[in-house]
Each structure stands twice: as C-alpha cells, then as structure tokens.
Coordinates of N, CA, C and O in Angstrom, one line a residue:
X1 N -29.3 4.6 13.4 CA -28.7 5.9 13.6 C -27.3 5.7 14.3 O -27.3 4.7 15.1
X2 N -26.3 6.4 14.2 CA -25.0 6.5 14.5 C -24.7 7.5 15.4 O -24.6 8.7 15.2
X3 N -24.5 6.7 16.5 CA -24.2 7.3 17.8 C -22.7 8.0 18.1 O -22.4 9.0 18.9
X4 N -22.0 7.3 17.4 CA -20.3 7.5 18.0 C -19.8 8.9 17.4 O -20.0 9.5 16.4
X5 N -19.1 9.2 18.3 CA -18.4 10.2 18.3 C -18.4 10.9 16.7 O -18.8 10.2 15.8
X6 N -18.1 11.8 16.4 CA -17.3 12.1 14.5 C -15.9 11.8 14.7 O -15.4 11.8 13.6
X7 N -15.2 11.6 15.7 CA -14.0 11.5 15.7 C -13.3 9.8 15.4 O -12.2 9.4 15.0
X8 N -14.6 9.0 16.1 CA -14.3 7.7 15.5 C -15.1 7.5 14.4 O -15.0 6.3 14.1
X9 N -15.8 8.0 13.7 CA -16.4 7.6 12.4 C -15.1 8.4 11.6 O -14.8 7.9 10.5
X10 N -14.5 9.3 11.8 CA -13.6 10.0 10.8 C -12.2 8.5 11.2 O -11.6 8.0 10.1
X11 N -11.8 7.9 12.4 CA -10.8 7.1 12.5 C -11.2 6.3 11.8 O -10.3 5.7 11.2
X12 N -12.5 5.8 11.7 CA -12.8 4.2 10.9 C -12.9 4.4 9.7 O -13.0 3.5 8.9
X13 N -12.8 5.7 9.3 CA -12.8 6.1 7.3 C -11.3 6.1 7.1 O -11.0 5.4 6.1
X14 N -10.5 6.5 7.5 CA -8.9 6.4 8.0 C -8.4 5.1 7.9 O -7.4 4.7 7.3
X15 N -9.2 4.6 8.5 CA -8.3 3.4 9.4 C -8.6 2.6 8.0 O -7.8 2.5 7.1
X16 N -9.8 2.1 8.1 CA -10.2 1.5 7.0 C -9.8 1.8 5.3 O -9.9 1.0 4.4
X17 N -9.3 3.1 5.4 CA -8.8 3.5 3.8 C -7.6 2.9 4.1 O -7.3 2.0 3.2
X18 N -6.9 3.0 5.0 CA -5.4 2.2 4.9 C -5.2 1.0 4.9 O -4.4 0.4 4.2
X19 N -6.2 0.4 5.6 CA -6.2 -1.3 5.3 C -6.5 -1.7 3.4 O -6.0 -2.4 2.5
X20 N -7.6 -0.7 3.4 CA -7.7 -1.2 1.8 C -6.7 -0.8 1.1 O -6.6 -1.6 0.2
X21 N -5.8 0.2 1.1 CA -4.6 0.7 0.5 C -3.2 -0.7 1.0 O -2.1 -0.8 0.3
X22 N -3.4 -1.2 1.7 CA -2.8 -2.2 2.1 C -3.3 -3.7 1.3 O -2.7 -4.4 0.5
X23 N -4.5 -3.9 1.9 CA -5.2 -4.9 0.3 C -4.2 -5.0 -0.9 O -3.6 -5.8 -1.5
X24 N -4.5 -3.5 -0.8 CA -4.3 -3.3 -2.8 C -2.7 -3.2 -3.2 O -2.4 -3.5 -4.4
X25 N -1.5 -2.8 -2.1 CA -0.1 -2.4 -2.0 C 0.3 -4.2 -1.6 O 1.2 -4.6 -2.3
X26 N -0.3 -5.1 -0.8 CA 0.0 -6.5 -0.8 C -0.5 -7.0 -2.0 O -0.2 -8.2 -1.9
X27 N -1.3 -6.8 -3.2 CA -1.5 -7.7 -3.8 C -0.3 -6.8 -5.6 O 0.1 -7.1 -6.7
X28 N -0.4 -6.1 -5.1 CA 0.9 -5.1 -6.2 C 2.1 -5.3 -5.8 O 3.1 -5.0 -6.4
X29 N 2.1 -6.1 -4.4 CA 3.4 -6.3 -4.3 C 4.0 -8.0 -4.7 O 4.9 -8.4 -5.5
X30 N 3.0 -8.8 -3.7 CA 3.2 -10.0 -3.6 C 4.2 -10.8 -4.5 O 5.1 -11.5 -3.9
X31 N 4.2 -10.8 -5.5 CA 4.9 -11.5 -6.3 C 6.8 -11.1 -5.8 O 7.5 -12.1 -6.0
X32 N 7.2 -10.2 -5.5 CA 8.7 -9.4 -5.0 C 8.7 -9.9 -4.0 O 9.7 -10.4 -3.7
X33 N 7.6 -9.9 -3.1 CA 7.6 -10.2 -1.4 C 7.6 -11.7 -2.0 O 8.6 -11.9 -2.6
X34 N 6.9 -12.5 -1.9 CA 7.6 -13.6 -2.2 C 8.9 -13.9 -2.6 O 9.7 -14.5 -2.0
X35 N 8.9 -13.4 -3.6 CA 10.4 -14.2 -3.9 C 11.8 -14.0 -3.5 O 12.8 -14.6 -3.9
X36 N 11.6 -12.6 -2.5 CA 12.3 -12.5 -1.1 C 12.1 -12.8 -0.2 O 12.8 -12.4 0.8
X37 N 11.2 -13.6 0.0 CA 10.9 -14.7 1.6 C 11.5 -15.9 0.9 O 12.6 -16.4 1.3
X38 N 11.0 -16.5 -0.2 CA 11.5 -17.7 -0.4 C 13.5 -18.1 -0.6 O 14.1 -19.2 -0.2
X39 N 14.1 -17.0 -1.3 CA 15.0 -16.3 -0.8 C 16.1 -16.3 -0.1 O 17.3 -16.4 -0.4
X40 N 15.4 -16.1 1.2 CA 16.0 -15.8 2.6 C 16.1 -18.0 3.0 O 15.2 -18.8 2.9
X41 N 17.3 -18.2 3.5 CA 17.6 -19.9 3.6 C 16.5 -20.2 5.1 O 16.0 -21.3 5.3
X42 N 16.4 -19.5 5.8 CA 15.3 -19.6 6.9 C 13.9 -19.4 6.6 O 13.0 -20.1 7.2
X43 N 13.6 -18.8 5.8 CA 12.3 -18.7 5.4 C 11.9 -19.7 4.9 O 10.8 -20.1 5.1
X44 N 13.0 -20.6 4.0 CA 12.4 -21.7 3.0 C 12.4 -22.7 3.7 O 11.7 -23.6 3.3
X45 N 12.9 -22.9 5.0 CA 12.6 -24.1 5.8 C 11.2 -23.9 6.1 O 10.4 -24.9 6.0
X46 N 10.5 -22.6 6.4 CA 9.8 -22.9 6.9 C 8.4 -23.1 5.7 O 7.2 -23.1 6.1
X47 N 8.8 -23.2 4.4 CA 7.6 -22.9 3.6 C 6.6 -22.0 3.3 O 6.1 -21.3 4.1
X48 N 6.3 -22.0 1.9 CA 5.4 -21.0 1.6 C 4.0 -20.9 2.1 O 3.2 -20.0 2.0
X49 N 4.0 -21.5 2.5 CA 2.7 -21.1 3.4 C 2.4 -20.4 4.4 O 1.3 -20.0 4.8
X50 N 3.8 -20.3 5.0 CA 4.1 -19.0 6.2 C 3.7 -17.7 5.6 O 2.7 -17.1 5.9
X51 N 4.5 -17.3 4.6 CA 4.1 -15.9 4.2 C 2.6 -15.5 4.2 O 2.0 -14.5 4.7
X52 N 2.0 -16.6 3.5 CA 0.6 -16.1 3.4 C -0.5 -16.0 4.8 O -1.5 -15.2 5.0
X53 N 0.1 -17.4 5.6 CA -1.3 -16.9 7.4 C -0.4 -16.1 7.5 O -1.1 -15.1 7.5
X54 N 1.1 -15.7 7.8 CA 1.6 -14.4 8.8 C 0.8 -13.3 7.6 O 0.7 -12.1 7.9
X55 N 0.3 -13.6 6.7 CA -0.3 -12.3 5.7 C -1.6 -11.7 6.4 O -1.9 -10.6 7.0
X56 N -2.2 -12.6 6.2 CA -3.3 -13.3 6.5 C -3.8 -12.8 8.3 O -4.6 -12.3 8.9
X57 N -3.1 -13.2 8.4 CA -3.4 -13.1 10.3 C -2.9 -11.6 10.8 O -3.5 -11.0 11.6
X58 N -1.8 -11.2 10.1 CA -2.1 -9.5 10.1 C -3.4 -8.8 9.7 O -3.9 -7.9 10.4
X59 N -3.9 -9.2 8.4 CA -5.2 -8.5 8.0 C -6.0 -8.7 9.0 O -6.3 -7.6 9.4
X60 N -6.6 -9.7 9.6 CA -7.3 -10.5 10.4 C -7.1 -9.7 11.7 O -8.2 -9.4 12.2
X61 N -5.7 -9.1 12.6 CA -5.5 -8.1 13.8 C -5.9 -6.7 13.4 O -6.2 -5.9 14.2
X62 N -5.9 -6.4 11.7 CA -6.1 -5.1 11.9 C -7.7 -5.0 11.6 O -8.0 -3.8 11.6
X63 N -8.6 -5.9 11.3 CA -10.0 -6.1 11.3 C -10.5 -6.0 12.6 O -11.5 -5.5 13.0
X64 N -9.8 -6.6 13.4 CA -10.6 -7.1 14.7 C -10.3 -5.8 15.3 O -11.2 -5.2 16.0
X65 N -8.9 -5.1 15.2 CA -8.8 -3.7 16.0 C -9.6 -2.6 16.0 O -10.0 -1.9 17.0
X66 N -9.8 -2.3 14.2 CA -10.8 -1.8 13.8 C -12.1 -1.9 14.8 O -12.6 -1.0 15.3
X67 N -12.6 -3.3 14.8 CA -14.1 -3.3 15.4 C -14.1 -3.3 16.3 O -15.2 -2.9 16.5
X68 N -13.6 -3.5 17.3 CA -13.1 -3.3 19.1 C -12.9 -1.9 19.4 O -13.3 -1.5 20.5
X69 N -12.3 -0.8 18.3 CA -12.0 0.4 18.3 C -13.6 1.0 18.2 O -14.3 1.2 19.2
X70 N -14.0 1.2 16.7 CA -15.0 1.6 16.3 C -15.9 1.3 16.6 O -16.6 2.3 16.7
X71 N -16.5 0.0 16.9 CA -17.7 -0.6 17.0 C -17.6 -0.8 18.6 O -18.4 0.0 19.1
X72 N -17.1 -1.5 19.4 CA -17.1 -1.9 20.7 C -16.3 -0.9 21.8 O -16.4 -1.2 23.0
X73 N -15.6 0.5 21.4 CA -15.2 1.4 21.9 C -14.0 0.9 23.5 O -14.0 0.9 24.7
X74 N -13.3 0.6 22.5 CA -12.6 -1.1 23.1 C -10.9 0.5 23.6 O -10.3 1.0 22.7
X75 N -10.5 0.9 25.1 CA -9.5 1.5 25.1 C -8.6 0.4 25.2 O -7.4 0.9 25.0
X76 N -8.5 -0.8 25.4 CA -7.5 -1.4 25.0 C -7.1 -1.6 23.8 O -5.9 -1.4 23.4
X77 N -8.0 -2.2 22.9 CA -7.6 -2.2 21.4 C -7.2 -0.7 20.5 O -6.7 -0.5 19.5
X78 N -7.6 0.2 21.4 CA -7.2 1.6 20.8 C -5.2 1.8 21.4 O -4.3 2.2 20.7
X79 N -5.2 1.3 22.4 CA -3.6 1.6 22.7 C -3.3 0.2 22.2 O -2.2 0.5 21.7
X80 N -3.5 -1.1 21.9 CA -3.1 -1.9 20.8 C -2.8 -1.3 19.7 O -1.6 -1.5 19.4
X81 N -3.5 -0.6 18.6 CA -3.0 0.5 17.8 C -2.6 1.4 18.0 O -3.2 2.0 17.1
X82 N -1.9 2.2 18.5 CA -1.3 3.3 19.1 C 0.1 2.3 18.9 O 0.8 2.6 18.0
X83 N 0.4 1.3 19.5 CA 1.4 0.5 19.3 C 2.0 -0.3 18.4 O 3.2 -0.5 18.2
X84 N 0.8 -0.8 17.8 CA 1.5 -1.3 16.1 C 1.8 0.4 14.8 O 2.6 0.6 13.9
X85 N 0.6 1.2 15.2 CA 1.3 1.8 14.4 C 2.3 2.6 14.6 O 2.6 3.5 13.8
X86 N 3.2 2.4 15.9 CA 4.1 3.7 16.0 C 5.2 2.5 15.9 O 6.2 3.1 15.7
X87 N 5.4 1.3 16.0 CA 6.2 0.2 15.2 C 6.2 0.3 13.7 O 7.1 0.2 12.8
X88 N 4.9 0.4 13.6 CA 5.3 0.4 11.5 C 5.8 1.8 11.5 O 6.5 1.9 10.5
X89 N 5.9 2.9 12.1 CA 6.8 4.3 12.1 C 8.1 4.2 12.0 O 8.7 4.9 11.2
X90 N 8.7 3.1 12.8 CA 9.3 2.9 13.6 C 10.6 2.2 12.0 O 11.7 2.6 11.6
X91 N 9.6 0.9 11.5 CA 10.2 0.3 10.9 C 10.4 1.0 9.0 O 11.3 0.8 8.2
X92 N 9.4 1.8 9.0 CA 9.8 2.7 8.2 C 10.7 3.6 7.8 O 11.1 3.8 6.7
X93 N 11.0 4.3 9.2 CA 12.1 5.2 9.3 C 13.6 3.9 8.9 O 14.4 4.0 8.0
X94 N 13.7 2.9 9.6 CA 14.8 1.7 9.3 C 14.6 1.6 7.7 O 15.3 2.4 7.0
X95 N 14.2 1.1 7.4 CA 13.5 0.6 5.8 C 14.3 2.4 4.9 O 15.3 2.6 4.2
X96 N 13.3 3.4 5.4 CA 14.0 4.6 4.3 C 15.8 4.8 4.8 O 16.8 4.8 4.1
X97 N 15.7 4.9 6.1 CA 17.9 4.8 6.4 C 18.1 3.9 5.8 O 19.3 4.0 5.5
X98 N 17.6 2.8 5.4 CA 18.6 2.0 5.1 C 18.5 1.8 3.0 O 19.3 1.3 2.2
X99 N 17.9 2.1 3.0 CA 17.7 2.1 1.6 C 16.8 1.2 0.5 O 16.5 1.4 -0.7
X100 N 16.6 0.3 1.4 CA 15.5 -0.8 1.0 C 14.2 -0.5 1.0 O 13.3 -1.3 1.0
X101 N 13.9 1.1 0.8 CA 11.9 1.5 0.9 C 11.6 0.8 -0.7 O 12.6 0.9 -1.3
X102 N 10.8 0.4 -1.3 CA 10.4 -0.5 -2.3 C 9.8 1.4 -3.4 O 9.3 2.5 -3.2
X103 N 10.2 0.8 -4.2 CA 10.2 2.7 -5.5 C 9.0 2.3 -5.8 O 8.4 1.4 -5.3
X104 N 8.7 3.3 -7.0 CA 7.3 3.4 -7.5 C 5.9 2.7 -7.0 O 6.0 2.9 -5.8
X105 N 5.3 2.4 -7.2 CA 3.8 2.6 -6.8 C 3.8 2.1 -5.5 O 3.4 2.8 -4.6
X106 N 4.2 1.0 -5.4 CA 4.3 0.4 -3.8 C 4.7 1.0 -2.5 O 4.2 1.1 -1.4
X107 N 6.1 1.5 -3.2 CA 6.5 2.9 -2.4 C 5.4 3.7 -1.8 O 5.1 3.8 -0.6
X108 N 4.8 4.6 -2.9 CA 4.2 5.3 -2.8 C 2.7 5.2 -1.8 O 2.4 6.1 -1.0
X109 N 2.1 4.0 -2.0 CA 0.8 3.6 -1.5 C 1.4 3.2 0.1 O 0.8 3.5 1.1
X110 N 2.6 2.5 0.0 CA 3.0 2.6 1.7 C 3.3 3.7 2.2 O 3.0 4.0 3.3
X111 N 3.9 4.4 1.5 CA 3.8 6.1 2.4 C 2.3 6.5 2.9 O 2.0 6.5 4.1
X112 N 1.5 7.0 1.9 CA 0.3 7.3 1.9 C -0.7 6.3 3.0 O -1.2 6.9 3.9
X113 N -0.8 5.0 2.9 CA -0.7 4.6 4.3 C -0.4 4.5 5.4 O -1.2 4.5 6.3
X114 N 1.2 4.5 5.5 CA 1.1 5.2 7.2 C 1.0 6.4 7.0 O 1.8 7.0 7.8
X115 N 0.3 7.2 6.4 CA 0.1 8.8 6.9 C -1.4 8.5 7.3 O -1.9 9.0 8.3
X116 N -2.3 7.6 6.4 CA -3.6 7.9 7.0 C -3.7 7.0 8.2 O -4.7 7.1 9.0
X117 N -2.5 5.7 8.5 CA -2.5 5.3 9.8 C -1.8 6.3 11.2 O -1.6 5.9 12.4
X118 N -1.6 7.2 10.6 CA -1.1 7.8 11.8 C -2.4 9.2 12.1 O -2.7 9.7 13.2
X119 N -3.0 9.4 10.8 CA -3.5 10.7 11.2 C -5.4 9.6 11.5 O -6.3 10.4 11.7
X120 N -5.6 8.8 11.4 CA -6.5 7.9 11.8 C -5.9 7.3 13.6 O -6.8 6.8 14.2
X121 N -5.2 7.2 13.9 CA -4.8 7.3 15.3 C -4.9 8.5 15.9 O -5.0 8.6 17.1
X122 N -4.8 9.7 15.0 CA -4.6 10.8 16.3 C -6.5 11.0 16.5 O -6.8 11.8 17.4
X123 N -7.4 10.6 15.8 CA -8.7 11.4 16.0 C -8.9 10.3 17.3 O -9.9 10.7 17.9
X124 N -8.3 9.3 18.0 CA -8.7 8.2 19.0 C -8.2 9.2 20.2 O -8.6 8.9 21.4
X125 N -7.2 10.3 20.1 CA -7.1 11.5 21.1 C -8.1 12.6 21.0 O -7.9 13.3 21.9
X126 N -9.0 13.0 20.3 CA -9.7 13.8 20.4 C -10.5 13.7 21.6 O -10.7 12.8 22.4
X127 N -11.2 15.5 21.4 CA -12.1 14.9 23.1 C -13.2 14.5 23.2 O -13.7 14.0 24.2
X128 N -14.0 14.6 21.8 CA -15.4 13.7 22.0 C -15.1 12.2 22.5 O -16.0 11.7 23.1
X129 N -13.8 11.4 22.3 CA -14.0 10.4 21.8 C -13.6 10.2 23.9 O -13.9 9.0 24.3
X130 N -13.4 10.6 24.3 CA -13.5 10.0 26.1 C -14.3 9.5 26.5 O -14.1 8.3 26.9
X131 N -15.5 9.9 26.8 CA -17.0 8.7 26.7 C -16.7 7.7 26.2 O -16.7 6.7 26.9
X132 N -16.4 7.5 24.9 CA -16.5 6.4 23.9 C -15.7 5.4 24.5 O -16.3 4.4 24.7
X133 N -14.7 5.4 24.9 CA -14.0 4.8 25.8 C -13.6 4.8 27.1 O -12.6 4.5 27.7
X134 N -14.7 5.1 27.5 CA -15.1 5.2 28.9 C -14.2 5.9 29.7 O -13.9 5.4 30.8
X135 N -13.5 7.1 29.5 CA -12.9 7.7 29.6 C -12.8 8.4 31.1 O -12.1 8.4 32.2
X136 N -14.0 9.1 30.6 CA -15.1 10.2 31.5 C -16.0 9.3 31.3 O -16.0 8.4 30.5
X137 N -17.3 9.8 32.7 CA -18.5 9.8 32.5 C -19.4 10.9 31.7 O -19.0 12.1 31.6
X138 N -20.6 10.4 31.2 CA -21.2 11.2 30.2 C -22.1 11.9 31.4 O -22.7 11.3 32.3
X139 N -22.0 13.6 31.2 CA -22.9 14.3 31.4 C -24.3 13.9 32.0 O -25.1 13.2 31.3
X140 N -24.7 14.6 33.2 CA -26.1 13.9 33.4 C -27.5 14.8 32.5 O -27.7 16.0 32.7
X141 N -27.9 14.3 32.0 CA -29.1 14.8 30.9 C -29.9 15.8 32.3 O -31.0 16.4 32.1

C-alpha cells in the first residue's frame, strides 16, 4: 500500500511523463543533435562518445532525483530539481529569443515537457507533502 502524500504520487506521474517525453524527443531528435555536436570544431576534439554519456548521465540524474524525491522523500534532491528545472526555463526562454527552438514535433514535445516539468515541481510545494520531507512533524495519533 502507498503511503505518500497524492501530491508526490501526482509529481512522480509528472515527473516521469516528462522523462519519457524526453526518451522519446532524444531519440526523434538524435540524428540533428548529432550532427550539430559533431559540427561544432570543439566538440569533435572531444568525440562522439561525449554526446552520448553527457546523454546518458543526464537520464541517469533525472532517475536518481526522481527516486530520492518520490521514493526516499529526499528535500535535498527536491531543491536539486527546483534547480535544474528552472535552468531548463531558463535556457528555453534563450533558445525561443534567440530563434534556435527546434519546429515541428520536437519543438512541440519539448514545450509540453517543460510544462509537465514545471507543473510536476510545483505539487513538491503542496502542503501534504511537508512530512514527506520532513518538513513538519507528523501529528501525534
């Protein structure tokens, strides 16, 4: 049975739709993203194999935040995301000023992810979730 809050089971349906929406937007992309890293004369020093662990090892932070958040009620790993995602906010707003947001579907699926990354951060402010993160103490029965 499932103890946690509804406000972190609604963040881990969130959180987790955008990673998979991310899955699916890196592997619709990859082929462009590549061959704009390879591209760039710094990038190619360092080889193709960079693209893929810096890929790689992002998925890997947003798994582990996920389960420190959700599962281990982790307030450090919760303001660890509070922080990357208001950088990908951050780098988005640059990306649409500047003209470089990527069109059709990819576009699209990265918008749609940072919206459910931002509105999957705001349920980690709700007030059930202060216990969960040891916030407050829980009520004496």
């Amino acid at each position: 049975m499932d103890n946690r809050p509804q406000s972190i089971v609604n963040f881990e349906r969130c959180y987790l739709g955008a990673f998979a929406l991310g899955l699916v937007n890196t592997a619709i992309s990859w082929s462009a993203t590549n061959a704009a890293f390879a591209a760039s004369p710094q990038a190619a020093m360092m080889g193709s194999w960079f693209l893929t662990a810096t890929t790689l090892i992002g998925f890997a932070i947003t798994l582990a935040l996920w389960y420190f958040i959700a599962r281990k009620g982790s307030a450090v790993a919760k303001w660890i995301a509070v922080v990357l995602m208001a950088l990908g906010l951050i780098g988005l707003a640059f990306t649409l000023l500047a003209g470089t947001f990527p069109s059709g579907a990819s576009g699209t699926i990265g918008i749609i992810t940072s919206m459910l990354q931002v509105i999957a951060v705001t349920f980690l402010f709700k007030p059930d979730t202060k216990i969960w993160f040891g916030e407050t103490k829980a009520e004496a029965l």
